[in-house]
Amino acid sequence: MAQRFHSKWKTLAAMLAALTAGSLIMIGAMSMNTPGEAPPLLIVNGQETSTAEFNWHLQLNRALTADYFMQTYHAGYSEDFWLTDYSGEIPLQRWIRDAQTQLLTKQAELQLAEEAGVISDISFEAFLIGMERENIRRSQAEVNKEVVYGPKHLDGQAYYSYYMSNLEDATIDAMRRNGSIVITAEQERLEYEANLAAKYSKQGTTRVEWVTLPYGPESEYKDQSGAMDRMKELLAAVTAGRESTGTELTGTTLREQAEELGVYTRELTVTSTSRRTAALENPLVLLAAEQLAQGQMSSLIVENGAVHLLYCLSEADPEALPLDQVKDRIAQELAQQKFRALVDHKRSEAVVEWNNQMAEDLARQAIQ
């Protein structure tokens, strides 16, 4: 059942993505062919927004809204989906709200870019012309055998992300040059000290050789006892080899012995990042790995239909990176935080005239 449900929503996501791409192309063509004919839906600080531009943002958020209700409420997609009440949330209303938020945020970012001298035309038509030019540039670069980063052709959603990301970087650079955004050495130091362990240190690592022997109806060993006997045989062979040669056990020795007995081995590296996944999938194996010192071997562990054996290859403690090595990165992150705060402030101070009924009418038309 879960697999069919997942497959159904993968199909839905593909359909919505195709519909979104097609809708964005149609909206772009309509806007470029008939600029200014649609009545203003939104006016922000005197800057008009057409119905075509709002439709663009509706389509950008269509699949995201549907996915939110699928993930949050396990909602199925039907003719009534957009108007159904899910515990006080209605997809149509959330869809409109998210499109409005994205549009108002974009307007604030564009106005900051205009004030910083990064761009001179912040109209929707200029955005669409820019998308057309960028795709022509990419096509020509491909013909000329030049390097093209990313897709050879950017659809509406991809170009929007590409354009707004580059615009933010350019605006931040311009605002740092003109003094609108200032990052001091003291601010860099405070950020470094506050997040030294979490952000500005090399992760500590534990490397282990991980020997795993599964059991069950589809495995060579049908029950736990058979797999356990085989792993005990491996332990005995490793111990006997170490005693007969008088040498220390190594990861290579363990791997070779395991391969002779037909037991699978692989190397596992545990970091603060990877342990989150490991803790969900094999918590007992993770716990044993973290308790081992270099050169130590674990006892046999039974977990998730398999018998496991670990050998610690190496340990490395977290290592702080020097401030001089990360201060440019810190300055950029702090500048981005200040820019986002300026965007929020710009939005909060904006004089907004919004036609809510027109927005709902447009959304209802889009789902018919």
CSV table of C-alpha atoms in Angstrom, one decimal:
chain,number,residue,atom,x,y,z
A,1,MET,CA,0.0,0.0,0.0
A,2,ALA,CA,2.7,2.4,1.0
A,3,GLN,CA,4.6,1.7,-2.2
A,4,ARG,CA,1.5,2.3,-4.4
A,5,PHE,CA,0.8,5.5,-2.5
A,6,HIS,CA,4.4,6.7,-3.0
A,7,SER,CA,4.2,5.8,-6.7
A,8,LYS,CA,0.9,7.7,-7.0
A,9,TRP,CA,2.5,10.8,-5.6
A,10,LYS,CA,5.6,10.5,-7.8
A,11,THR,CA,3.3,10.4,-10.8
A,12,LEU,CA,1.4,13.4,-9.4
A,13,ALA,CA,4.6,15.3,-8.8
A,14,ALA,CA,5.7,14.7,-12.4
A,15,MET,CA,2.3,15.8,-13.7
A,16,LEU,CA,2.4,19.0,-11.6
A,17,ALA,CA,5.9,19.7,-12.6
A,18,ALA,CA,5.0,19.4,-16.3
A,19,LEU,CA,1.9,21.5,-15.8
A,20,THR,CA,4.0,24.1,-14.0
A,21,ALA,CA,6.6,24.3,-16.7
A,22,GLY,CA,4.0,24.6,-19.4
A,23,SER,CA,2.0,27.2,-17.5
A,24,LEU,CA,5.1,29.3,-16.9
A,25,ILE,CA,5.9,29.3,-20.6
A,26,MET,CA,2.4,30.3,-21.4
A,27,ILE,CA,2.3,33.1,-18.8
A,28,GLY,CA,5.7,34.4,-20.0
A,29,ALA,CA,4.5,34.5,-23.6
A,30,MET,CA,1.2,36.2,-22.6
A,31,SER,CA,3.1,38.8,-20.6
A,32,MET,CA,5.6,39.6,-23.3
A,33,ASN,CA,3.0,39.8,-26.0
A,34,THR,CA,0.6,42.0,-24.1
A,35,PRO,CA,2.5,44.0,-21.5
A,36,GLY,CA,0.4,46.3,-19.4
A,37,GLU,CA,-3.0,45.1,-20.6
A,38,ALA,CA,-3.9,43.1,-17.5
A,39,PRO,CA,-5.2,45.2,-14.6
A,40,PRO,CA,-2.9,45.6,-11.6
A,41,LEU,CA,-3.4,43.0,-8.9
A,42,LEU,CA,-0.8,44.4,-6.5
A,43,ILE,CA,0.9,47.7,-6.0
A,44,VAL,CA,4.0,47.9,-3.8
A,45,ASN,CA,5.5,51.3,-3.2
A,46,GLY,CA,3.9,52.5,-6.5
A,47,GLN,CA,5.3,49.5,-8.4
A,48,GLU,CA,2.4,47.6,-10.2
A,49,THR,CA,2.3,43.8,-10.4
A,50,SER,CA,0.2,42.3,-13.2
A,51,THR,CA,-2.1,39.3,-13.0
A,52,ALA,CA,0.5,37.5,-15.3
A,53,GLU,CA,3.2,38.0,-12.7
A,54,PHE,CA,1.0,36.7,-9.9
A,55,ASN,CA,0.1,33.7,-12.0
A,56,TRP,CA,3.8,33.0,-12.5
A,57,HIS,CA,4.2,32.8,-8.8
A,58,LEU,CA,1.1,30.6,-8.4
A,59,GLN,CA,2.6,28.1,-10.8
A,60,LEU,CA,6.0,28.2,-9.0
A,61,ASN,CA,4.3,27.2,-5.8
A,62,ARG,CA,1.6,24.8,-7.2
A,63,ALA,CA,3.6,21.5,-6.7
A,64,LEU,CA,5.1,22.7,-3.4
A,65,THR,CA,1.6,23.3,-2.0
A,66,ALA,CA,0.3,19.9,-3.1
A,67,ASP,CA,3.4,18.2,-1.6
A,68,TYR,CA,2.9,20.1,1.7
A,69,PHE,CA,-0.6,18.7,2.1
A,70,MET,CA,0.5,15.2,1.0
A,71,GLN,CA,3.3,15.2,3.6
A,72,THR,CA,1.4,16.9,6.4
A,73,TYR,CA,-2.1,15.4,6.0
A,74,HIS,CA,-1.5,12.4,3.6
A,75,ALA,CA,-4.0,14.1,1.3
A,76,GLY,CA,-4.9,12.4,-1.9
A,77,TYR,CA,-5.2,14.5,-5.1
A,78,SER,CA,-8.7,14.8,-6.5
A,79,GLU,CA,-11.0,17.3,-8.2
A,80,ASP,CA,-11.9,18.7,-4.7
A,81,PHE,CA,-8.3,18.8,-3.4
A,82,TRP,CA,-7.8,22.6,-3.6
A,83,LEU,CA,-11.0,23.4,-1.8
A,84,THR,CA,-10.9,20.7,0.9
A,85,ASP,CA,-10.5,21.7,4.5
A,86,TYR,CA,-7.6,19.8,6.2
A,87,SER,CA,-7.7,20.5,9.9
A,88,GLY,CA,-8.4,24.2,9.3
A,89,GLU,CA,-6.0,24.5,6.3
A,90,ILE,CA,-7.4,24.8,2.7
A,91,PRO,CA,-4.9,24.2,-0.1
A,92,LEU,CA,-6.2,27.1,-2.3
A,93,GLN,CA,-5.7,29.6,0.5
A,94,ARG,CA,-2.3,28.4,1.4
A,95,TRP,CA,-1.3,28.4,-2.2
A,96,ILE,CA,-2.4,32.0,-2.6
A,97,ARG,CA,-0.6,33.0,0.6
A,98,ASP,CA,2.7,31.4,-0.4
A,99,ALA,CA,2.6,32.9,-3.8
A,100,GLN,CA,1.8,36.3,-2.3
A,101,THR,CA,4.7,36.0,0.2
A,102,GLN,CA,7.1,35.0,-2.5
A,103,LEU,CA,6.0,37.8,-4.8
A,104,LEU,CA,6.3,40.5,-2.0
A,105,THR,CA,9.7,39.1,-1.0
A,106,LYS,CA,10.9,39.2,-4.6
A,107,GLN,CA,9.7,42.8,-4.9
A,108,ALA,CA,11.7,43.8,-1.8
A,109,GLU,CA,14.8,42.2,-3.1
A,110,LEU,CA,14.4,43.8,-6.5
A,111,GLN,CA,13.9,47.3,-5.0
A,112,LEU,CA,17.1,46.8,-2.9
A,113,ALA,CA,19.0,45.8,-6.0
A,114,GLU,CA,17.7,48.8,-7.9
A,115,GLU,CA,18.7,51.1,-5.0
A,116,ALA,CA,22.2,49.6,-4.9
A,117,GLY,CA,22.6,50.2,-8.7
A,118,VAL,CA,22.7,46.6,-9.6
A,119,ILE,CA,19.7,46.7,-12.0
A,120,SER,CA,17.7,49.5,-13.5
A,121,ASP,CA,14.6,47.7,-14.7
A,122,ILE,CA,12.8,45.6,-12.1
A,123,SER,CA,9.7,44.9,-14.2
A,124,PHE,CA,8.3,41.4,-14.9
A,125,GLU,CA,8.8,42.0,-18.6
A,126,ALA,CA,12.5,42.7,-18.1
A,127,PHE,CA,12.8,39.5,-16.1
A,128,LEU,CA,11.2,37.5,-18.9
A,129,ILE,CA,13.4,39.1,-21.6
A,130,GLY,CA,16.4,38.3,-19.4
A,131,MET,CA,15.3,34.6,-19.3
A,132,GLU,CA,15.0,34.5,-23.1
A,133,ARG,CA,18.4,36.1,-23.5
A,134,GLU,CA,20.0,33.7,-21.1
A,135,ASN,CA,18.6,30.7,-22.9
A,136,ILE,CA,19.8,32.1,-26.2
A,137,ARG,CA,23.2,32.6,-24.7
A,138,ARG,CA,23.3,29.0,-23.4
A,139,SER,CA,22.2,27.6,-26.8
A,140,GLN,CA,24.8,29.6,-28.6
A,141,ALA,CA,27.5,28.6,-26.1
A,142,GLU,CA,26.6,24.9,-26.8
A,143,VAL,CA,26.9,25.5,-30.5
A,144,ASN,CA,30.3,27.1,-30.0
A,145,LYS,CA,31.5,24.1,-27.8
A,146,GLU,CA,31.8,26.5,-24.8
A,147,VAL,CA,31.3,25.4,-21.2
A,148,VAL,CA,27.7,25.8,-20.0
A,149,TYR,CA,27.2,25.4,-16.3
A,150,GLY,CA,23.9,23.7,-15.4
A,151,PRO,CA,21.2,22.8,-17.9
A,152,LYS,CA,21.5,23.8,-21.5
A,153,HIS,CA,18.0,25.3,-21.3
A,154,LEU,CA,16.5,26.9,-18.1
A,155,ASP,CA,12.8,26.5,-17.6
A,156,GLY,CA,10.9,29.1,-15.6
A,157,GLN,CA,11.5,27.7,-12.2
A,158,ALA,CA,15.2,27.0,-12.8
A,159,TYR,CA,15.8,30.5,-14.2
A,160,TYR,CA,13.9,32.1,-11.3
A,161,SER,CA,16.2,30.4,-8.8
A,162,TYR,CA,19.3,31.2,-10.9
A,163,TYR,CA,18.4,34.8,-11.4
A,164,MET,CA,17.4,35.6,-7.8
A,165,SER,CA,20.5,33.8,-6.4
A,166,ASN,CA,22.8,35.8,-8.6
A,167,LEU,CA,20.9,39.0,-7.9
A,168,GLU,CA,21.3,38.5,-4.2
A,169,ASP,CA,25.0,37.9,-4.5
A,170,ALA,CA,25.5,41.0,-6.7
A,171,THR,CA,23.3,43.2,-4.4
A,172,ILE,CA,25.2,42.1,-1.3
A,173,ASP,CA,28.5,42.9,-3.0
A,174,ALA,CA,27.3,46.3,-4.1
A,175,MET,CA,25.9,47.1,-0.6
A,176,ARG,CA,29.2,46.1,1.0
A,177,ARG,CA,31.0,48.4,-1.3
A,178,ASN,CA,28.7,51.4,-0.7
A,179,GLY,CA,28.6,50.8,3.0
A,180,SER,CA,25.0,49.8,3.3
A,181,ILE,CA,26.2,46.5,4.7
A,182,VAL,CA,29.3,46.6,7.0
A,183,ILE,CA,30.9,43.5,8.6
A,184,THR,CA,33.5,44.3,11.2
A,185,ALA,CA,36.4,42.2,12.5
A,186,GLU,CA,34.7,42.1,15.9
A,187,GLN,CA,31.6,40.7,14.4
A,188,GLU,CA,33.6,38.0,12.6
A,189,ARG,CA,35.4,37.1,15.8
A,190,LEU,CA,32.1,36.9,17.8
A,191,GLU,CA,30.6,34.7,15.2
A,192,TYR,CA,33.7,32.5,15.0
A,193,GLU,CA,33.7,32.0,18.8
A,194,ALA,CA,30.0,31.4,19.1
A,195,ASN,CA,30.0,28.7,16.4
A,196,LEU,CA,33.5,27.3,16.5
A,197,ALA,CA,32.6,23.7,17.2
A,198,ALA,CA,29.4,23.6,15.1
A,199,LYS,CA,30.6,25.4,11.9
A,200,TYR,CA,34.3,26.2,12.0
A,201,SER,CA,35.9,23.0,12.9
A,202,LYS,CA,36.9,19.8,11.0
A,203,GLN,CA,34.6,17.1,12.1
A,204,GLY,CA,35.9,14.4,14.4
A,205,THR,CA,35.8,11.0,12.7
A,206,THR,CA,35.9,7.3,13.6
A,207,ARG,CA,36.8,4.9,10.9
A,208,VAL,CA,35.8,1.2,11.3
A,209,GLU,CA,36.0,-2.0,9.3
A,210,TRP,CA,32.4,-3.2,9.3
A,211,VAL,CA,31.8,-6.9,8.8
A,212,THR,CA,28.1,-7.8,8.2
A,213,LEU,CA,26.4,-11.2,7.7
A,214,PRO,CA,22.7,-11.1,7.0
A,215,TYR,CA,20.2,-13.9,7.8
A,216,GLY,CA,16.6,-14.6,6.8
A,217,PRO,CA,14.5,-16.4,4.2
A,218,GLU,CA,16.3,-14.7,1.2
A,219,SER,CA,19.8,-15.1,2.6
A,220,GLU,CA,22.3,-18.0,2.7
A,221,TYR,CA,21.7,-18.3,6.4
A,222,LYS,CA,18.1,-18.8,7.2
A,223,ASP,CA,18.2,-18.0,10.9
A,224,GLN,CA,20.2,-16.0,13.4
A,225,SER,CA,22.0,-19.0,14.9
A,226,GLY,CA,23.5,-20.0,11.5
A,227,ALA,CA,24.8,-16.5,10.9
A,228,MET,CA,26.1,-16.3,14.5
A,229,ASP,CA,28.0,-19.6,14.1
A,230,ARG,CA,29.7,-18.3,10.9
A,231,MET,CA,30.7,-15.1,12.6
A,232,LYS,CA,32.1,-16.9,15.6
A,233,GLU,CA,34.1,-18.9,13.1
A,234,LEU,CA,35.5,-15.7,11.7
A,235,LEU,CA,36.4,-14.5,15.2
A,236,ALA,CA,38.2,-17.7,16.0
A,237,ALA,CA,40.2,-17.5,12.7
A,238,VAL,CA,41.2,-13.9,13.4
A,239,THR,CA,42.2,-14.8,17.0
A,240,ALA,CA,44.1,-17.9,15.9
A,241,GLY,CA,46.0,-16.0,13.2
A,242,ARG,CA,47.0,-13.2,15.6
A,243,GLU,CA,48.3,-15.7,18.2
A,244,SER,CA,50.2,-17.8,15.7
A,245,THR,CA,52.0,-14.8,14.1
A,246,GLY,CA,52.3,-12.7,17.2
A,247,THR,CA,51.2,-9.6,15.2
A,248,GLU,CA,48.5,-7.0,16.0
A,249,LEU,CA,45.2,-7.3,14.3
A,250,THR,CA,44.7,-4.9,11.4
A,251,GLY,CA,41.7,-3.9,9.3
A,252,THR,CA,43.4,-5.7,6.3
A,253,THR,CA,43.8,-8.9,8.3
A,254,LEU,CA,40.1,-8.8,9.4
A,255,ARG,CA,39.0,-8.1,5.8
A,256,GLU,CA,41.0,-10.9,4.3
A,257,GLN,CA,39.8,-13.4,6.9
A,258,ALA,CA,36.2,-12.3,6.3
A,259,GLU,CA,36.5,-12.6,2.5
A,260,GLU,CA,37.9,-16.2,2.8
A,261,LEU,CA,34.8,-17.1,4.7
A,262,GLY,CA,32.5,-15.3,2.3
A,263,VAL,CA,31.5,-12.6,4.7
A,264,TYR,CA,30.9,-9.0,3.4
A,265,THR,CA,33.0,-6.1,4.7
A,266,ARG,CA,33.1,-2.4,4.1
A,267,GLU,CA,34.6,0.7,5.7
A,268,LEU,CA,32.4,3.0,7.7
A,269,THR,CA,33.3,6.6,8.6
A,270,VAL,CA,31.3,8.1,11.4
A,271,THR,CA,31.1,11.9,11.7
A,272,SER,CA,28.7,14.2,13.4
A,273,THR,CA,26.8,14.5,10.1
A,274,SER,CA,26.7,10.8,9.1
A,275,ARG,CA,25.8,9.6,12.6
A,276,ARG,CA,22.3,11.0,12.3
A,277,THR,CA,21.5,8.5,9.5
A,278,ALA,CA,23.4,5.7,11.2
A,279,ALA,CA,21.5,6.3,14.5
A,280,LEU,CA,18.2,5.7,12.6
A,281,GLU,CA,19.4,2.7,10.6
A,282,ASN,CA,21.8,0.9,13.0
A,283,PRO,CA,21.8,2.4,16.4
A,284,LEU,CA,23.6,-0.5,18.1
A,285,VAL,CA,26.3,-0.6,15.5
A,286,LEU,CA,26.8,3.1,15.9
A,287,LEU,CA,27.0,2.9,19.7
A,288,ALA,CA,29.6,0.1,19.4
A,289,ALA,CA,31.7,2.1,16.9
A,290,GLU,CA,31.8,5.2,19.0
A,291,GLN,CA,33.0,3.1,22.1
A,292,LEU,CA,36.0,1.6,20.3
A,293,ALA,CA,39.5,2.9,20.5
A,294,GLN,CA,41.9,2.5,17.6
A,295,GLY,CA,42.9,-1.1,17.1
A,296,GLN,CA,40.0,-2.5,19.2
A,297,MET,CA,37.4,-5.0,17.9
A,298,SER,CA,33.8,-5.2,19.1
A,299,SER,CA,31.9,-8.2,20.2
A,300,LEU,CA,29.3,-9.6,17.9
A,301,ILE,CA,26.2,-7.4,17.5
A,302,VAL,CA,22.8,-8.6,16.3
A,303,GLU,CA,20.7,-5.9,14.6
A,304,ASN,CA,18.3,-5.5,11.6
A,305,GLY,CA,18.5,-9.1,10.5
A,306,ALA,CA,22.3,-9.3,10.5
A,307,VAL,CA,25.2,-10.1,12.7
A,308,HIS,CA,27.9,-7.4,12.8
A,309,LEU,CA,31.5,-7.2,13.8
A,310,LEU,CA,33.5,-3.9,14.0
A,311,TYR,CA,37.2,-3.1,14.1
A,312,CYS,CA,38.4,0.5,14.7
A,313,LEU,CA,40.8,1.7,12.1
A,314,SER,CA,41.4,5.2,13.3
A,315,GLU,CA,40.0,8.0,15.5
A,316,ALA,CA,40.4,11.8,14.9
A,317,ASP,CA,39.2,14.5,17.3
A,318,PRO,CA,37.4,17.6,16.0
A,319,GLU,CA,40.0,20.2,14.9
A,320,ALA,CA,39.3,24.0,15.0
A,321,LEU,CA,40.0,25.9,11.8
A,322,PRO,CA,42.0,29.1,12.2
A,323,LEU,CA,40.0,32.3,12.1
A,324,ASP,CA,42.1,33.7,9.2
A,325,GLN,CA,41.1,30.6,7.2
A,326,VAL,CA,37.4,31.0,7.6
A,327,LYS,CA,36.9,34.8,8.1
A,328,ASP,CA,35.9,35.5,4.4
A,329,ARG,CA,33.3,32.8,4.7
A,330,ILE,CA,32.1,34.2,8.0
A,331,ALA,CA,31.9,37.7,6.5
A,332,GLN,CA,29.8,36.4,3.6
A,333,GLU,CA,27.4,34.6,5.8
A,334,LEU,CA,27.0,37.6,8.1
A,335,ALA,CA,26.4,39.8,5.0
A,336,GLN,CA,23.7,37.4,3.8
A,337,GLN,CA,22.0,37.6,7.2
A,338,LYS,CA,22.1,41.4,7.2
A,339,PHE,CA,20.7,41.3,3.6
A,340,ARG,CA,17.8,39.0,4.6
A,341,ALA,CA,17.1,41.4,7.5
A,342,LEU,CA,17.0,44.3,5.1
A,343,VAL,CA,14.6,42.4,2.9
A,344,ASP,CA,12.3,41.7,5.8
A,345,HIS,CA,12.5,45.4,6.9
A,346,LYS,CA,11.7,46.5,3.3
A,347,ARG,CA,8.7,44.3,3.2
A,348,SER,CA,7.4,45.5,6.6
A,349,GLU,CA,7.6,49.1,5.6
A,350,ALA,CA,6.2,48.6,2.1
A,351,VAL,CA,2.9,50.3,1.2
A,352,VAL,CA,0.9,47.4,-0.2
A,353,GLU,CA,-2.4,47.6,-2.1
A,354,TRP,CA,-3.6,44.0,-2.7
A,355,ASN,CA,-6.7,42.9,-4.5
A,356,ASN,CA,-7.5,39.7,-2.5
A,357,GLN,CA,-10.6,38.8,-4.5
A,358,MET,CA,-8.8,39.0,-7.8
A,359,ALA,CA,-6.0,36.8,-6.4
A,360,GLU,CA,-8.6,34.1,-5.3
A,361,ASP,CA,-10.3,34.4,-8.7
A,362,LEU,CA,-7.0,33.8,-10.5
A,363,ALA,CA,-6.2,30.8,-8.3
A,364,ARG,CA,-9.6,29.3,-8.9
A,365,GLN,CA,-9.3,29.8,-12.7
A,366,ALA,CA,-5.9,28.1,-12.5
A,367,ILE,CA,-7.3,24.9,-11.0
A,368,GLN,CA,-10.2,24.5,-13.4
